[in-house]
XYZ file of C-alpha atoms in Angstrom:
589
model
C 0.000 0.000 0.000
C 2.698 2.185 0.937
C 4.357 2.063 -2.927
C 0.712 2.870 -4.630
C 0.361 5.820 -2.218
C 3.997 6.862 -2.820
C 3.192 6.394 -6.675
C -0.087 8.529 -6.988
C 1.411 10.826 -4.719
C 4.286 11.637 -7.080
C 1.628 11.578 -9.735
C -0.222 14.581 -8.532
C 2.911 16.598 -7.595
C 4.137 16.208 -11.315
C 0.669 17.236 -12.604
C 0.561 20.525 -10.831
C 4.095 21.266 -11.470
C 2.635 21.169 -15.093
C -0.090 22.909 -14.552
C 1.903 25.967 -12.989
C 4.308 26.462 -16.427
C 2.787 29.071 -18.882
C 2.477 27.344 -22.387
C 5.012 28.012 -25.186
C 4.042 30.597 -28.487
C 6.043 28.351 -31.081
C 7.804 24.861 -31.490
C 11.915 25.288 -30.898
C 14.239 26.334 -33.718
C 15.399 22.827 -33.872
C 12.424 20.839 -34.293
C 11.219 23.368 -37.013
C 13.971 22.558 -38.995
C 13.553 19.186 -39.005
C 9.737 19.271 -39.867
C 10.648 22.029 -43.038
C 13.634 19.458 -44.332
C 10.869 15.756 -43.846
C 8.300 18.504 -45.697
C 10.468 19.245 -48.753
C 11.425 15.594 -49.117
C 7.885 14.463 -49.074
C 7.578 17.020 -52.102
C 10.367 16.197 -54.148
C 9.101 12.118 -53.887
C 5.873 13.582 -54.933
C 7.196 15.064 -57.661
C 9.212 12.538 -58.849
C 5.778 10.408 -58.740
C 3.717 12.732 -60.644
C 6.877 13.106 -63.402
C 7.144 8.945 -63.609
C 3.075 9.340 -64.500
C 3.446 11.449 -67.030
C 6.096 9.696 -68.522
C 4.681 6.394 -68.511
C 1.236 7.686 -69.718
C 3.133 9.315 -72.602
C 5.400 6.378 -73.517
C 2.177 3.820 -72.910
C 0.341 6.355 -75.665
C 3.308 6.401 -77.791
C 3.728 2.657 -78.062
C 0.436 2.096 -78.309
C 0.124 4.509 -81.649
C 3.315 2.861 -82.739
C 1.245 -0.597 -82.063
C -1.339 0.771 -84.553
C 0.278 2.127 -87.182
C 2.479 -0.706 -87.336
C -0.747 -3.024 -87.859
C -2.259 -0.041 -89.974
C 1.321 -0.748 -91.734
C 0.586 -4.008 -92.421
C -2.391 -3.953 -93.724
C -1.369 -1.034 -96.020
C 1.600 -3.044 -97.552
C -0.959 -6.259 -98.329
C -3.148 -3.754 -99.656
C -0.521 -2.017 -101.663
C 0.985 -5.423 -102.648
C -2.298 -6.368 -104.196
C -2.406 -3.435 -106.828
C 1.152 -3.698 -107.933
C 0.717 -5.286 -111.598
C 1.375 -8.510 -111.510
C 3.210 -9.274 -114.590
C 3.082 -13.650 -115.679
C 6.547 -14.958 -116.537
C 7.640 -13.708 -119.627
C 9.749 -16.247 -121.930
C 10.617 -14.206 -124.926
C 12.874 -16.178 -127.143
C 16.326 -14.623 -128.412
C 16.521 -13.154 -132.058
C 19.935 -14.280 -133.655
C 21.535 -14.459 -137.556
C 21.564 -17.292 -139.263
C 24.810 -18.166 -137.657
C 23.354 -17.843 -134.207
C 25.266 -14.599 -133.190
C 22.414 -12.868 -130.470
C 20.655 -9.807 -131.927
C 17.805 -9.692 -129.425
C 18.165 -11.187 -125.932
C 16.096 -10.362 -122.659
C 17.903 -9.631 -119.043
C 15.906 -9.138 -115.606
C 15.895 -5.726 -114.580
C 14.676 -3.824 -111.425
C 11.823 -1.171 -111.856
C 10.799 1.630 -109.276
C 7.858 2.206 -108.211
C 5.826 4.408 -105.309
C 2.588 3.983 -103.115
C 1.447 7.705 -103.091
C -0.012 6.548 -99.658
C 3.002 6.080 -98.002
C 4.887 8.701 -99.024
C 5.476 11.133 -96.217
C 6.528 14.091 -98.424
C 5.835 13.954 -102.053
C 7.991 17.066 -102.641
C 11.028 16.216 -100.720
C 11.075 12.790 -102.565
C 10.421 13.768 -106.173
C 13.414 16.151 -105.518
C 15.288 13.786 -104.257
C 14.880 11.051 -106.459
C 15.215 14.066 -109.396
C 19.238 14.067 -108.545
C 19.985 10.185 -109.481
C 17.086 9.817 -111.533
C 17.417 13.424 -113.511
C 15.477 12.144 -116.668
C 12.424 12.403 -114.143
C 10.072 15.771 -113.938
C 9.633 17.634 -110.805
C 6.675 18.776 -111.245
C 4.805 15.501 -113.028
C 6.345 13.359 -109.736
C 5.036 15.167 -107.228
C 1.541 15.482 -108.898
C 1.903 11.421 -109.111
C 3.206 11.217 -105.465
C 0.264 13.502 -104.302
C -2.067 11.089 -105.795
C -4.416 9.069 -104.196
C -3.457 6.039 -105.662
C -1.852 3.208 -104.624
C 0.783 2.415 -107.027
C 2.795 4.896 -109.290
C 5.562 3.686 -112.043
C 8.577 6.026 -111.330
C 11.177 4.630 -113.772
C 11.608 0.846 -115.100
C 14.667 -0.647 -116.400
C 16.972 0.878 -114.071
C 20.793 0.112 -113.999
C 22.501 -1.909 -111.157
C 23.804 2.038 -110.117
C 21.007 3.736 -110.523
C 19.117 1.086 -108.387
C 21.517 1.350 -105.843
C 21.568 5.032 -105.697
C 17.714 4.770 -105.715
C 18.312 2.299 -102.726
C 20.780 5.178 -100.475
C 17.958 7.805 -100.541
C 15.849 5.514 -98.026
C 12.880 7.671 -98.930
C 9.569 5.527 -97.486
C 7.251 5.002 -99.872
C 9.953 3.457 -102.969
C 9.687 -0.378 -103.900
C 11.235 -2.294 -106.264
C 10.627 -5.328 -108.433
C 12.001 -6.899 -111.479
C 11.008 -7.014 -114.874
C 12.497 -8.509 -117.717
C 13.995 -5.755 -120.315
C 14.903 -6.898 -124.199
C 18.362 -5.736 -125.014
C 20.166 -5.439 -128.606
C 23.629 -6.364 -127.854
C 24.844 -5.003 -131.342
C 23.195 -1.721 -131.084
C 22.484 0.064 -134.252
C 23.839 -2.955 -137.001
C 20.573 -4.205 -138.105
C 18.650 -1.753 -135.794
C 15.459 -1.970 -138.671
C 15.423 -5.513 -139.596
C 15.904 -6.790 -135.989
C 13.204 -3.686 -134.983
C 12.282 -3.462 -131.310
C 9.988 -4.237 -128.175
C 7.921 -2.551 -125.651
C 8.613 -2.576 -122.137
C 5.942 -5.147 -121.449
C 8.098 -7.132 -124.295
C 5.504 -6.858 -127.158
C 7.207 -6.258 -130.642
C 6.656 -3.330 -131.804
C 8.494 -3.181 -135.590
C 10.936 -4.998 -137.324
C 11.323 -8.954 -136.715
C 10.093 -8.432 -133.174
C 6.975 -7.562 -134.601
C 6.755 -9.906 -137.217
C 7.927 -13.180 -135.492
C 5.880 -12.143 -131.996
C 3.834 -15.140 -131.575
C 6.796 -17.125 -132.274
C 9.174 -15.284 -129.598
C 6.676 -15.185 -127.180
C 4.780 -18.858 -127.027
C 7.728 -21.040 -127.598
C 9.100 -21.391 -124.589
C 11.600 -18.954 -125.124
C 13.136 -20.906 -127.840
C 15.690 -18.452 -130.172
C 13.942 -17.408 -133.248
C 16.567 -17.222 -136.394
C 16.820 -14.524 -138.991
C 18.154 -14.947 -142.509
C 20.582 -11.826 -141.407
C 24.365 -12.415 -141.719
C 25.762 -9.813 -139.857
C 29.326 -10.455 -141.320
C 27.726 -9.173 -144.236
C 25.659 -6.585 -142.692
C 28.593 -5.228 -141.220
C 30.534 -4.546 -144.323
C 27.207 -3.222 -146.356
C 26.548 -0.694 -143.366
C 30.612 0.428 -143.126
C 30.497 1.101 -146.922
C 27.244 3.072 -147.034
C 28.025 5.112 -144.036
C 31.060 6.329 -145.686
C 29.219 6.692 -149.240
C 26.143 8.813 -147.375
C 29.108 10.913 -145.848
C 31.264 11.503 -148.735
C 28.159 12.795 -151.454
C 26.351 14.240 -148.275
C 23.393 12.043 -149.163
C 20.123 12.314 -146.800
C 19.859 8.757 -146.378
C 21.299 5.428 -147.919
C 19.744 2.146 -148.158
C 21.105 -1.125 -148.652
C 19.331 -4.566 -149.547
C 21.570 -8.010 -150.109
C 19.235 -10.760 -151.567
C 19.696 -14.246 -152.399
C 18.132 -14.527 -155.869
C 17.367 -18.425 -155.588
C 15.808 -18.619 -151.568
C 14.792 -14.535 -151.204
C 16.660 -15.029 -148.230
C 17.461 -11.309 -147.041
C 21.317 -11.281 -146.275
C 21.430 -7.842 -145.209
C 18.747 -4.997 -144.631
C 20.731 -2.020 -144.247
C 18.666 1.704 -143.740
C 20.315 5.447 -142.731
C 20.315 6.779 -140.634
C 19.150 4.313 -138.280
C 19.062 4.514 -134.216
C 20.055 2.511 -131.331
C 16.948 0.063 -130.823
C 17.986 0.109 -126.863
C 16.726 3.752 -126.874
C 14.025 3.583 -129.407
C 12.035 5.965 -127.656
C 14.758 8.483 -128.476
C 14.806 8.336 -132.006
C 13.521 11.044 -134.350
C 10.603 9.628 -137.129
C 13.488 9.609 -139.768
C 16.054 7.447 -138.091
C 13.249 4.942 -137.150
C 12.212 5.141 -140.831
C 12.841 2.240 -142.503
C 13.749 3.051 -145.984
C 14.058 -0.288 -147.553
C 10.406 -1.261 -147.018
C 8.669 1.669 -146.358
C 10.529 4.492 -148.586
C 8.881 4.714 -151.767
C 10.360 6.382 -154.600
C 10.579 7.055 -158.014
C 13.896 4.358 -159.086
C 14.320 6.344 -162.567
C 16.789 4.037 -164.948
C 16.304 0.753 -163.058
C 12.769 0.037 -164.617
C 14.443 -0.134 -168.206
C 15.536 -3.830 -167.215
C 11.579 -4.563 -166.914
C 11.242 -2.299 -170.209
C 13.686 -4.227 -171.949
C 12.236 -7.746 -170.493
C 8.857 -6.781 -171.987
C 9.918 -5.574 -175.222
C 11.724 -9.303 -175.430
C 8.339 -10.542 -174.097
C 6.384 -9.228 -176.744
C 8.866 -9.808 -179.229
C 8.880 -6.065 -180.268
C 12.595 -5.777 -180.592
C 14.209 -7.606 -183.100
C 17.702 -8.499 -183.825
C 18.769 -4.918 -185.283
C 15.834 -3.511 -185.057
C 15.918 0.368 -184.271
C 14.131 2.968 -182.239
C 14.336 6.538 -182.921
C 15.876 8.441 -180.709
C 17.339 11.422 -182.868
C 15.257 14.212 -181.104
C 13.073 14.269 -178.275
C 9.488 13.116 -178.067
C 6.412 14.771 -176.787
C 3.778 12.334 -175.204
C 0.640 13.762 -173.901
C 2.102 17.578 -173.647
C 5.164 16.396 -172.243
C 8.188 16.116 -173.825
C 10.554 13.033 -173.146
C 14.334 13.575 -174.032
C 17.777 11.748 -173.015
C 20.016 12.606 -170.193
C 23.022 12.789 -172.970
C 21.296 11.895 -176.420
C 22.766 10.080 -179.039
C 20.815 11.607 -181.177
C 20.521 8.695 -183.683
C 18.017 5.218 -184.098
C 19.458 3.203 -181.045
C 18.908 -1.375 -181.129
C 17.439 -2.325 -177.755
C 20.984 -2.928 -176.697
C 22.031 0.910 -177.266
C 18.821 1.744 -175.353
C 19.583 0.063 -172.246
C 23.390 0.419 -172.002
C 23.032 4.080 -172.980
C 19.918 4.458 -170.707
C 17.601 6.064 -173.305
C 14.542 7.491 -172.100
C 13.311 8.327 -175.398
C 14.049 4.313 -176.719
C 12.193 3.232 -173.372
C 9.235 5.226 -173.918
C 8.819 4.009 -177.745
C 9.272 0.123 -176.644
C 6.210 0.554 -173.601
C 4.252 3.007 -175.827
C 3.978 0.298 -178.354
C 3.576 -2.771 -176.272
C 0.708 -0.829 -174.611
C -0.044 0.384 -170.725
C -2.169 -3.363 -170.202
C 1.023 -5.593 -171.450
C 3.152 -3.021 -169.406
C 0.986 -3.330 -166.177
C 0.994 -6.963 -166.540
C 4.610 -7.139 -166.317
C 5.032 -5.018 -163.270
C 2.022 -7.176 -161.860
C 3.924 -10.554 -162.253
C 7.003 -8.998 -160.966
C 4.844 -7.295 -157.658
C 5.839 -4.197 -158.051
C 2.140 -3.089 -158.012
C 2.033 -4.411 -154.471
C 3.379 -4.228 -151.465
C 6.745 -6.515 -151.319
C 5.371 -9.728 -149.698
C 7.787 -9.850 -147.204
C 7.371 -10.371 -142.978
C 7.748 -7.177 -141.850
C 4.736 -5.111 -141.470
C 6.533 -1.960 -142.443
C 6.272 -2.856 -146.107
C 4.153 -0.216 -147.969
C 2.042 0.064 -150.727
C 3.913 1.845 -153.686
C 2.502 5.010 -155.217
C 0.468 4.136 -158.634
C -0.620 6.342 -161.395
C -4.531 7.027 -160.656
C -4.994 6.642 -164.878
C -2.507 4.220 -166.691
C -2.593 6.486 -169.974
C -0.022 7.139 -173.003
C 2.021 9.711 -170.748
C 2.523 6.945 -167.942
C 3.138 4.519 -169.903
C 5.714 6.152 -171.301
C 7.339 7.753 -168.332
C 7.207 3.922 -165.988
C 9.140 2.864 -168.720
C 11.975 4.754 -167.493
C 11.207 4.850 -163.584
C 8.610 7.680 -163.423
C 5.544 8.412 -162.498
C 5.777 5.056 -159.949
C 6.907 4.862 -156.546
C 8.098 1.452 -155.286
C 9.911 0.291 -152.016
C 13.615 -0.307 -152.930
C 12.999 -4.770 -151.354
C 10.138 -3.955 -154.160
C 12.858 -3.330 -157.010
C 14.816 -5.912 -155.354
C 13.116 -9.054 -155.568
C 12.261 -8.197 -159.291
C 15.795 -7.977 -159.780
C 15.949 -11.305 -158.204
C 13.639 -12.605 -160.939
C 15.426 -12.115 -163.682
C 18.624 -13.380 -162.126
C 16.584 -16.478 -161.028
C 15.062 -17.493 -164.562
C 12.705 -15.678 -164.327
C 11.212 -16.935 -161.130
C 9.953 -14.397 -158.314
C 11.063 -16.116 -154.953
C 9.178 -13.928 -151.903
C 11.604 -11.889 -150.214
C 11.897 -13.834 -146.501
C 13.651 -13.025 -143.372
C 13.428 -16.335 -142.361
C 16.451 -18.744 -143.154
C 15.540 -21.076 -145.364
C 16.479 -24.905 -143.872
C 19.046 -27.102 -146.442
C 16.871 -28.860 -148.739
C 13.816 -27.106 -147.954
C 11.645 -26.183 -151.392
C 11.774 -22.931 -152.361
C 8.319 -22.079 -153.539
C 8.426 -20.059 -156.881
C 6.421 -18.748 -159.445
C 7.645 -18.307 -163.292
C 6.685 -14.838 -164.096
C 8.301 -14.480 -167.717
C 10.586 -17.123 -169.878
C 14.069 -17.915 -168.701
C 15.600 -16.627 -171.836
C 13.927 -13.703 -171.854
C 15.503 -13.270 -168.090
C 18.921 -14.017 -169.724
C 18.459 -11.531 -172.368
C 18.367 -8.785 -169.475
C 20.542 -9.984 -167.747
C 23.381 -10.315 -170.704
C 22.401 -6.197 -171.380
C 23.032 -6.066 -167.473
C 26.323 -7.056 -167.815
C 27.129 -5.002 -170.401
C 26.480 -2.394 -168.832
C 28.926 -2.502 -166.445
C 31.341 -3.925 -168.899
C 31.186 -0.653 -171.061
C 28.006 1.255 -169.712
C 27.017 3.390 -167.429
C 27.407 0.895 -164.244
C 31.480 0.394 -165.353
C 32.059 1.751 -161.549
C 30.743 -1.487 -159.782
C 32.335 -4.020 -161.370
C 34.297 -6.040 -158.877
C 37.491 -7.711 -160.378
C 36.639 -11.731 -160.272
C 32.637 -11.484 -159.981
C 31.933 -10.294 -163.405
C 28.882 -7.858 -161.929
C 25.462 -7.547 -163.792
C 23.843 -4.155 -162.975
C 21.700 -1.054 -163.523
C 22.237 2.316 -163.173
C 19.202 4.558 -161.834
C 18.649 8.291 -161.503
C 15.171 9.589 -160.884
C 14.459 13.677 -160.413
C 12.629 14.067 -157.154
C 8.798 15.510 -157.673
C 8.213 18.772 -156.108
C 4.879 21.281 -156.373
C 6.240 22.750 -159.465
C 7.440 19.465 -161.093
C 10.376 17.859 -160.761
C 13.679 18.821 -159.022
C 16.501 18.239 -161.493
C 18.868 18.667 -158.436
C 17.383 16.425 -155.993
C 18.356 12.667 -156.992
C 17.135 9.617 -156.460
C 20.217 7.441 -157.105
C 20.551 3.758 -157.387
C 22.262 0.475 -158.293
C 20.851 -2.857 -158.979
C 23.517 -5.587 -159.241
C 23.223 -9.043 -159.671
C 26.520 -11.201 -158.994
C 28.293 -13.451 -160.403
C 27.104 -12.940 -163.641
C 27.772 -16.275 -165.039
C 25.899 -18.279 -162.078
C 23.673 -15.365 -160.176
C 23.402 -16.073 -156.389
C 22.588 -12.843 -154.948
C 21.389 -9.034 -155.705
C 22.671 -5.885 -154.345
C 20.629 -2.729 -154.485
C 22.156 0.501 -153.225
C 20.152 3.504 -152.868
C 21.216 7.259 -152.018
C 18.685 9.896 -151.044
C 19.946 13.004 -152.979
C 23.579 12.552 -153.177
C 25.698 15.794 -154.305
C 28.134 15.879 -156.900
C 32.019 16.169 -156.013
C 35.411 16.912 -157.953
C 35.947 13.543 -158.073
C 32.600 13.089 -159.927
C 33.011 15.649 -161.643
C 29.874 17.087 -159.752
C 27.983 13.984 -160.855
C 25.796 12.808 -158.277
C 23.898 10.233 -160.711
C 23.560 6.371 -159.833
C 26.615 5.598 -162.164
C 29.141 7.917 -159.847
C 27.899 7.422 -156.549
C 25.618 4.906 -156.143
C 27.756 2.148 -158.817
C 30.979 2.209 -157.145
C 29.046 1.477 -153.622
C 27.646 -1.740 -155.094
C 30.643 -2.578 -156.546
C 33.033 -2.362 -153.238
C 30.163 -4.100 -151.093
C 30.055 -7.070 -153.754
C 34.002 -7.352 -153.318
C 33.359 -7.469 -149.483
C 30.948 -9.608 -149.392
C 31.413 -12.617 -152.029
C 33.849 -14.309 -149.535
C 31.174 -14.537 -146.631
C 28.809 -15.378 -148.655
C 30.553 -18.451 -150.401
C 31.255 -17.126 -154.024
C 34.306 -17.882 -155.426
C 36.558 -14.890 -157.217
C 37.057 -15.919 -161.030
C 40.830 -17.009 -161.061
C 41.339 -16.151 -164.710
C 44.893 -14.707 -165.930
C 43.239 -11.878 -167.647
C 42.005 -10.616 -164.143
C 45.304 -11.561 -162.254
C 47.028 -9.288 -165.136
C 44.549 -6.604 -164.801
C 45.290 -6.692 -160.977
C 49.210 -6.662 -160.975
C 48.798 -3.795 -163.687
C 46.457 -1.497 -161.393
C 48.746 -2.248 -158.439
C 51.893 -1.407 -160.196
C 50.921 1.792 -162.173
C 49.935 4.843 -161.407
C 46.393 6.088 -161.795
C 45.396 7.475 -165.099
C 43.573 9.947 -165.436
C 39.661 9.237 -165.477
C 37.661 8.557 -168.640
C 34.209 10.728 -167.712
C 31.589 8.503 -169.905
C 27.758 9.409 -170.788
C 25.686 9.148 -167.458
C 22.013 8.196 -167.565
């Protein structure tokens, strides 16, 4: 009891003790530090929570648009992906000479292309793609980036470089894919025979055109052409320097065997680069041996002569007169250099009378005369492949007057393969053979058709050759190959008539002479006279000596032998061991 009362006794003592102090006004300095420092700690953690909020709201918002534009992404790119042309295997067969040298060959390619929709900034990446692409437009680029579509072409066909250049902009929106792109490994030789192809591989002219079906359904089997490029090589070298030297417009070349129609070589200038056929102008695209049609002048005599021996108007010294012009319907017909005398049918071809030509149709008559040409298709297109073969220009009436002037090459416009394959007749017998860029297999038939008697095909062809042995065509004779030909010269029509100083000038040779295998027709677009010719620019001065260095080129590839005689041998050594003489300038047509 005593420690309880001790206890409460104490208690009460304490308690009034208490209750005696007066209270304090404020905590002590100390313990209000210590409250202000726990205070601004509790803030700072506070803080820091509200910051680690914000932040993880914002990065839980940003991955979750990330989340759905990826998806929106992916559905995009299937989308995309499923209007992107899908182009079917493509198998296009090669094009090669009829030794098997590639002229046409496809390679895979990569092609650009854009979805408009996925382009960020259609600006920023048409400029861009302007400075390694800088064939592109600006302006056009943008307006197809802007687009709502979903797939844009930006450039196909591109270069391993320009791909990869392409590639380093990593602009979003660009794709890729590959396409298969033809390609002409020998550029411009053969440029209109071979022709060309789309970019979806579709021919478009030449053989690509022609042969499609076959290049494109046979399981990309090679297609062969009758082209020897050995021999278009040398016929394209010597007309290129020909064209240059008389400052011709244009030059054409044909080679033609005269027993298959096989077409050896197709040459045409200018001509272009069939790897950039886009980029060539209408005239270098032109293909003059099919689709040029002109006026051939002196060539048509040999089909003059062959119907006068036809219809058995021209007997063995028979004469025409030829002492002074004629006048035919108001016009008046007279020779380039006139003999001025009766001239035998011989004197009238070798001396390429007009006047002699016009009496020999004039009296066989314009139905026996359009028969002739008929049988030889030179009143149609020449029934060759190619669809570029045109229609020639015919008289709308087939009176006196042009009868008389188609019996020296005016007044008819035919495609120089036309002139050609008639050529090829008379060297053949007689027989037209269709002009064919197909090779023809060994012992295939050759189907022909008689169009006039084989000796009245030698009989033109034995004035051929004498022409060139002391006529107008002396210039193309090719020591050892004994050259058949004719000379041609044709005035170019204008509005007032014609143009007596634009030419039409041509060859037509048939070689060898004494066993004919093949024609060669050169053609020059109006050629100008030079010292050299004396300022000549007829078919005998520029046109002649063309022929006649091509046929010396050629007859080696081609498998004809050079005569070995000693008379040529003798007239070789002589030319190589004396000096030049001066030329001999002989009667022109």
């Amino acid at each position: 009891m005593s420690f309880w009362r001790k206890r409460n006794g104490l208690r009460r003592t304490l308690q009034a003790y208490a209750d005696s102090r007066p209270l304090p006004e404020a905590a002590p300095d100390n313990l209000t530090r210590v409250l202000r420092v726990e205070n601004e700690d509790a803030s700072i953690v506070e803080d820091a929570r509200r910051r680690m909020a914000v932040i993880g709201f914002t990065l839980v918002i940003a991955f979750g648009a990330l989340g759905f534009r990826a998806v929106e992404l992916a559905f995009a790119s299937d989308e995309a992906a499923a209007v992107v042309p899908v182009q079917a295997e493509i198998r296009r067969g090669d094009l090669v000479d009829r030794n098997g040298q590639v002229l046409a060959t496809t390679l895979e390619t990569w092609s650009l292309f854009a979805d408009p929709q996925l382009v960020w900034d259609a600006r920023e990446t048409a400029e861009a793609l302007v400075t390694v692409l800088p064939e592109l437009n600006v302006e056009e680029l943008t307006a197809d980036l802007s687009s709502r579509r979903r797939f844009v072409w930006i450039q196909r066909n591109l270069t391993p470089r320009q791909r990869q250049a392409v590639f380093a902009l990593g602009m979003p929106g660009l794709e890729f894919r590959t396409e298969p792109r033809r390609v002409y490994p020998r550029g411009r030789l053969a440029a209109h025979a071979i022709g060309h192809a789309s970019r979806d591989l579709e021919g478009l002219a030449g053989a690509e055109q022609a042969f499609n079906s076959a290049l494109a359904n046979d399981g990309g089997r090679p297609v062969p052409l009758s082209i020897d490029m050995g021999v278009q090589f040398h016929v394209d070298e010597v007309l290129r320097r020909y064209m240059a030297e008389f400052q011709a417009l244009s030059a054409t070349g044909i080679v033609l065997n005269v027993r298959t129609g096989e077409i050896a070589s197709l040459v045409s200038l200018p001509d272009f680069d069939p790897n950039r056929a886009a980029h060539a102008s209408g005239s270098e695209r032109l293909n003059r041996a099919l689709q040029a049609r002109y006026e051939m002048g002196s060539t048509f005599k040999a089909f003059t002569v062959a119907l006068a021996l036809e219809q058995g108007i021209a007997e063995p010294g028979e004469t025409f007169d030829a002492t002074s012009p004629i006048r035919v319907g108001g016009h008046t017909i007279e020779d380039f250099h006139a003999e001025n005398r009766a001239l035998t049918l011989e004197e009238i071809f070798t001396h390429s009378s007009n006047i002699g030509s016009s009496l020999i149709a004039m009296e066989a008559g314009a139905d026996a005369q359009r028969d002739l040409l008929r049988r030889l298709r030179l009143l149609e297109r020449a029934p060759v492949e190619l669809a570029e073969s045109a229609t020639p220009l015919l008289p709308r009436q087939w009176g006196p007057t042009e009868t008389a002037t188609i019996s020296y090459g005016h007044g008819i416009a035919v495609s120089p393969l036309a002139v050609a394959s008639a050529f090829a007749a008379i060297a053949n017998g007689g027989v037209y053979v269709r002009p064919t860029l197909r090779p023809v297999r060994p012992g295939e038939t050759i189907a022909g058709e008689q169009v006039f008697a084989p000796d009245v095909a030698q009989g033109v062809l034995d004035l051929m050759r004498e022409v060139v042995a002391n006529g107008t065509g002396g210039r193309a004779d090719a020591a050892g190959f004994r050259v058949a030909g004719k000379t041609g010269t044709a005035e170019r029509p204008g509005r007032g008539g014609y143009d007596e100083d634009r030419l039409i000038s041509s060859f037509s040779a048939v070689f060898p002479y004494d066993d004919p295998q093949f024609v060669v027709l050169v053609v020059l677009e109006e050629p100008q006279g030079t010292p050299a010719t004396y300022g000549y620019a007829t078919g005998g001065w520029t046109a002649a000596p063309a022929a006649g260095e091509i046929i010396s080129r050629i007859a080696s590839i081609l498998g004809v032998e050079q005569e070995d005689d000693p008379l040529t041998r003798a007239t070789l050594v002589r030319a190589a061991l004396t000096p030049d003489p001066e030329p001999v300038v002989r009667p022109d047509e």
